[in-house]
mmCIF file of C-alpha atoms and ligand atoms in Angstrom:
data_model
loop_
_atom_site.group_PDB
_atom_site.id
_atom_site.type_symbol
_atom_site.label_atom_id
_atom_site.label_comp_id
_atom_site.label_asym_id
_atom_site.label_seq_id
_atom_site.Cartn_x
_atom_site.Cartn_y
_atom_site.Cartn_z
ATOM 1 C CA UNK A 1 126.868 115.937 132.538
ATOM 2 C CA UNK A 2 126.192 117.954 129.298
ATOM 3 C CA UNK A 3 127.750 117.893 125.942
ATOM 4 C CA UNK A 4 127.267 121.786 125.642
ATOM 5 C CA UNK A 5 128.027 121.630 122.085
ATOM 6 C CA UNK A 6 126.103 121.012 118.833
ATOM 7 C CA UNK A 7 126.367 117.615 117.248
ATOM 8 C CA UNK A 8 126.577 118.948 114.042
ATOM 9 C CA UNK A 9 129.902 120.525 114.921
ATOM 10 C CA UNK A 10 131.669 117.274 116.204
ATOM 11 C CA UNK A 11 134.489 115.501 114.394
ATOM 12 C CA UNK A 12 134.637 111.726 113.944
ATOM 13 C CA UNK A 13 136.572 111.277 116.925
ATOM 14 C CA UNK A 14 133.970 113.260 118.796
ATOM 15 C CA UNK A 15 131.404 111.240 117.757
ATOM 16 C CA UNK A 16 132.749 108.014 118.788
ATOM 17 C CA UNK A 17 133.568 109.677 122.029
ATOM 18 C CA UNK A 18 129.844 110.866 122.842
ATOM 19 C CA UNK A 19 128.201 107.689 121.640
ATOM 20 C CA UNK A 20 130.605 105.402 123.776
ATOM 21 C CA UNK A 21 129.633 107.526 126.652
ATOM 22 C CA UNK A 22 126.075 108.732 126.238
ATOM 23 C CA UNK A 23 124.748 107.606 129.681
ATOM 24 C CA UNK A 24 126.651 110.311 131.289
ATOM 25 C CA UNK A 25 125.259 113.050 129.249
ATOM 26 C CA UNK A 26 121.838 114.329 130.071
ATOM 27 C CA UNK A 27 121.545 116.336 126.867
ATOM 28 C CA UNK A 28 122.327 113.345 124.527
ATOM 29 C CA UNK A 29 119.473 113.106 122.017
ATOM 30 C CA UNK A 30 119.481 110.246 119.826
ATOM 31 C CA UNK A 31 117.462 111.829 117.171
ATOM 32 C CA UNK A 32 119.412 115.062 117.250
ATOM 33 C CA UNK A 33 122.613 112.768 116.724
ATOM 34 C CA UNK A 34 121.061 111.116 113.446
ATOM 35 C CA UNK A 35 120.081 114.610 111.993
ATOM 36 C CA UNK A 36 123.328 116.082 112.698
ATOM 37 C CA UNK A 37 125.042 113.299 110.519
ATOM 38 C CA UNK A 38 123.488 114.540 107.927
ATOM 39 C CA UNK A 39 124.093 118.501 108.514
ATOM 40 C CA UNK A 40 127.530 118.042 109.571
ATOM 41 C CA UNK A 41 129.784 119.664 107.193
ATOM 42 C CA UNK A 42 133.121 118.688 108.921
ATOM 43 C CA UNK A 43 132.584 115.117 107.835
ATOM 44 C CA UNK A 44 133.102 113.662 104.330
ATOM 45 C CA UNK A 45 130.645 110.850 102.805
ATOM 46 C CA UNK A 46 132.981 108.220 103.943
ATOM 47 C CA UNK A 47 132.806 109.564 107.466
ATOM 48 C CA UNK A 48 129.246 110.215 107.923
ATOM 49 C CA UNK A 49 128.819 106.073 106.697
ATOM 50 C CA UNK A 50 131.453 105.264 109.469
ATOM 51 C CA UNK A 51 129.462 107.520 112.011
ATOM 52 C CA UNK A 52 126.224 106.048 110.848
ATOM 53 C CA UNK A 53 127.052 102.679 111.184
ATOM 54 C CA UNK A 54 128.877 103.225 114.791
ATOM 55 C CA UNK A 55 125.625 104.906 115.809
ATOM 56 C CA UNK A 56 123.706 101.784 114.698
ATOM 57 C CA UNK A 57 125.667 99.473 116.570
ATOM 58 C CA UNK A 58 123.963 101.233 119.832
ATOM 59 C CA UNK A 59 120.569 102.882 118.671
ATOM 60 C CA UNK A 60 119.294 100.654 115.603
ATOM 61 C CA UNK A 61 116.481 100.067 117.367
ATOM 62 C CA UNK A 62 115.546 103.751 117.988
ATOM 63 C CA UNK A 63 116.623 104.527 114.415
ATOM 64 C CA UNK A 64 113.980 102.061 113.046
ATOM 65 C CA UNK A 65 111.394 103.907 114.921
ATOM 66 C CA UNK A 66 112.540 107.004 112.936
ATOM 67 C CA UNK A 67 110.640 105.925 109.875
ATOM 68 C CA UNK A 68 107.624 106.946 111.803
ATOM 69 C CA UNK A 69 108.847 109.931 114.094
ATOM 70 C CA UNK A 70 110.973 111.411 111.467
ATOM 71 C CA UNK A 71 110.899 109.657 108.263
ATOM 72 C CA UNK A 72 112.665 112.580 106.391
ATOM 73 C CA UNK A 73 115.628 112.105 108.421
ATOM 74 C CA UNK A 74 115.433 108.354 108.147
ATOM 75 C CA UNK A 75 115.398 108.543 104.350
ATOM 76 C CA UNK A 76 118.560 111.180 104.452
ATOM 77 C CA UNK A 77 120.366 108.676 106.783
ATOM 78 C CA UNK A 78 119.965 105.202 104.917
ATOM 79 C CA UNK A 79 120.824 107.171 101.528
ATOM 80 C CA UNK A 80 124.353 108.964 102.479
ATOM 81 C CA UNK A 81 126.362 108.813 99.651
ATOM 82 C CA UNK A 82 124.033 106.669 97.318
ATOM 83 C CA UNK A 83 122.937 107.966 93.874
ATOM 84 C CA UNK A 84 119.579 107.366 93.556
ATOM 85 C CA UNK A 85 117.306 107.007 90.615
ATOM 86 C CA UNK A 86 113.258 108.263 90.973
ATOM 87 C CA UNK A 87 112.439 104.547 91.094
ATOM 88 C CA UNK A 88 114.907 103.865 93.881
ATOM 89 C CA UNK A 89 113.756 106.897 96.043
ATOM 90 C CA UNK A 90 110.145 105.492 95.355
ATOM 91 C CA UNK A 91 111.018 102.090 96.358
ATOM 92 C CA UNK A 92 112.479 103.433 99.652
ATOM 93 C CA UNK A 93 109.528 105.394 100.147
ATOM 94 C CA UNK A 94 107.305 102.481 99.765
ATOM 95 C CA UNK A 95 109.388 100.357 102.337
ATOM 96 C CA UNK A 96 109.187 103.160 105.178
ATOM 97 C CA UNK A 97 105.377 103.464 104.434
ATOM 98 C CA UNK A 98 105.260 99.758 105.000
ATOM 99 C CA UNK A 99 107.543 99.743 107.800
ATOM 100 C CA UNK A 100 105.342 102.416 109.527
ATOM 101 C CA UNK A 101 102.243 100.322 109.246
ATOM 102 C CA UNK A 102 104.365 97.281 110.906
ATOM 103 C CA UNK A 103 105.435 99.469 113.768
ATOM 104 C CA UNK A 104 101.949 100.732 114.286
ATOM 105 C CA UNK A 105 100.707 96.878 114.324
ATOM 106 C CA UNK A 106 103.003 95.796 116.589
ATOM 107 C CA UNK A 107 100.825 95.601 119.808
ATOM 108 C CA UNK A 108 103.645 95.892 122.110
ATOM 109 C CA UNK A 109 103.934 99.414 121.163
ATOM 110 C CA UNK A 110 101.702 102.078 122.811
ATOM 111 C CA UNK A 111 100.713 104.208 119.789
ATOM 112 C CA UNK A 112 100.347 107.156 122.157
ATOM 113 C CA UNK A 113 103.821 107.184 122.591
ATOM 114 C CA UNK A 114 104.026 108.712 118.934
ATOM 115 C CA UNK A 115 101.572 111.000 119.162
ATOM 116 C CA UNK A 116 98.952 111.631 116.511
ATOM 117 C CA UNK A 117 99.666 110.911 113.079
ATOM 118 C CA UNK A 118 98.010 111.840 109.708
ATOM 119 C CA UNK A 119 98.545 110.434 106.273
ATOM 120 C CA UNK A 120 100.641 112.598 103.918
ATOM 121 C CA UNK A 121 97.829 113.564 100.942
ATOM 122 C CA UNK A 122 98.913 116.237 98.510
ATOM 123 C CA UNK A 123 96.428 115.362 95.984
ATOM 124 C CA UNK A 124 98.858 113.685 93.577
ATOM 125 C CA UNK A 125 98.195 110.047 92.631
ATOM 126 C CA UNK A 126 101.593 109.225 91.837
ATOM 127 C CA UNK A 127 103.314 111.132 94.928
ATOM 128 C CA UNK A 128 105.777 108.538 96.434
ATOM 129 C CA UNK A 129 104.672 109.972 99.695
ATOM 130 C CA UNK A 130 101.069 108.957 99.530
ATOM 131 C CA UNK A 131 100.103 107.073 102.641
ATOM 132 C CA UNK A 132 103.237 108.124 104.664
ATOM 133 C CA UNK A 133 102.150 108.934 108.251
ATOM 134 C CA UNK A 134 103.348 112.387 109.285
ATOM 135 C CA UNK A 135 103.240 113.694 112.860
ATOM 136 C CA UNK A 136 100.302 116.014 113.427
ATOM 137 C CA UNK A 137 101.660 119.558 113.618
ATOM 138 C CA UNK A 138 104.789 118.660 111.706
ATOM 139 C CA UNK A 139 103.886 120.686 108.955
ATOM 140 C CA UNK A 140 107.233 122.147 108.334
ATOM 141 C CA UNK A 141 108.862 118.798 107.638
ATOM 142 C CA UNK A 142 105.669 117.729 105.537
ATOM 143 C CA UNK A 143 106.237 120.616 103.202
ATOM 144 C CA UNK A 144 109.966 119.920 103.324
ATOM 145 C CA UNK A 145 109.810 116.292 102.372
ATOM 146 C CA UNK A 146 107.178 117.670 99.512
ATOM 147 C CA UNK A 147 109.037 120.584 98.079
ATOM 148 C CA UNK A 148 112.177 118.311 98.187
ATOM 149 C CA UNK A 149 112.492 117.985 94.291
ATOM 150 C CA UNK A 150 111.613 120.835 91.783
ATOM 151 C CA UNK A 151 109.508 118.561 90.295
ATOM 152 C CA UNK A 152 107.124 118.423 93.495
ATOM 153 C CA UNK A 153 107.153 121.983 93.937
ATOM 154 C CA UNK A 154 106.052 122.670 90.468
ATOM 155 C CA UNK A 155 103.138 120.263 91.253
ATOM 156 C CA UNK A 156 102.422 122.316 94.083
ATOM 157 C CA UNK A 157 102.365 125.259 92.361
ATOM 158 C CA UNK A 158 100.102 124.329 89.834
ATOM 159 C CA UNK A 159 98.009 122.680 92.539
ATOM 160 C CA UNK A 160 97.243 126.240 94.100
ATOM 161 C CA UNK A 161 96.856 127.766 90.703
ATOM 162 C CA UNK A 162 94.137 124.996 90.352
ATOM 163 C CA UNK A 163 92.778 125.935 93.722
ATOM 164 C CA UNK A 164 92.640 129.858 92.889
ATOM 165 C CA UNK A 165 90.743 128.881 89.246
ATOM 166 C CA UNK A 166 88.135 126.718 91.440
ATOM 167 C CA UNK A 167 87.543 129.355 93.665
ATOM 168 C CA UNK A 168 87.279 131.915 91.023
ATOM 169 C CA UNK A 169 84.807 129.681 89.019
ATOM 170 C CA UNK A 170 82.827 128.653 92.213
ATOM 171 C CA UNK A 171 82.326 132.539 92.659
ATOM 172 C CA UNK A 172 81.214 133.088 89.048
ATOM 173 C CA UNK A 173 79.089 130.099 89.225
ATOM 174 C CA UNK A 174 77.157 131.770 92.246
ATOM 175 C CA UNK A 175 77.006 135.338 90.606
ATOM 176 C CA UNK A 176 75.716 133.952 87.634
ATOM 177 C CA UNK A 177 73.115 132.070 89.486
ATOM 178 C CA UNK A 178 71.884 135.242 91.448
ATOM 179 C CA UNK A 179 71.674 137.162 88.362
ATOM 180 C CA UNK A 180 69.496 134.687 86.584
ATOM 181 C CA UNK A 181 67.355 134.350 89.090
HETATM 182 ZN ZN1 LIG B 214 102.834 114.126 98.094
#
């Protein structure tokens, strides 16, 4: 049987129904379910938290793996309705980074199941995402995570400006060397 509709359009009652009966549906997707809680505009914050808590009752273990598989969704889900300072956010990212290492260190888990990961590196030593494992090929989500705040966007722009300036400088140096020969 198929659900045949998008999770992010479900009402509170429908969420409960599909979670209770998830085994009957071949297109039931846990990650999709969690993502939909963020995207669903039919639910207010209180309902979103209610759906989250209800979903956790059945899928908490899978949810913990999202720290590795989709850290942005994990972050968004645990922070629903919370007002965070930059320090709070940094702390959460730091916890996620530590938990990723714990998940990967667990010998019972075959790393292959998670695909190939690389560490986030934007070149900024103060970036809270430093050390975060990101699935290879998931460049969109990496970019999304990084351009999340205006501050980061600004930093990234500076970075590309700097790169361009570096390239120019290099070119000039080469030309200079050639002409002085
Ligand atoms: Zn970064």
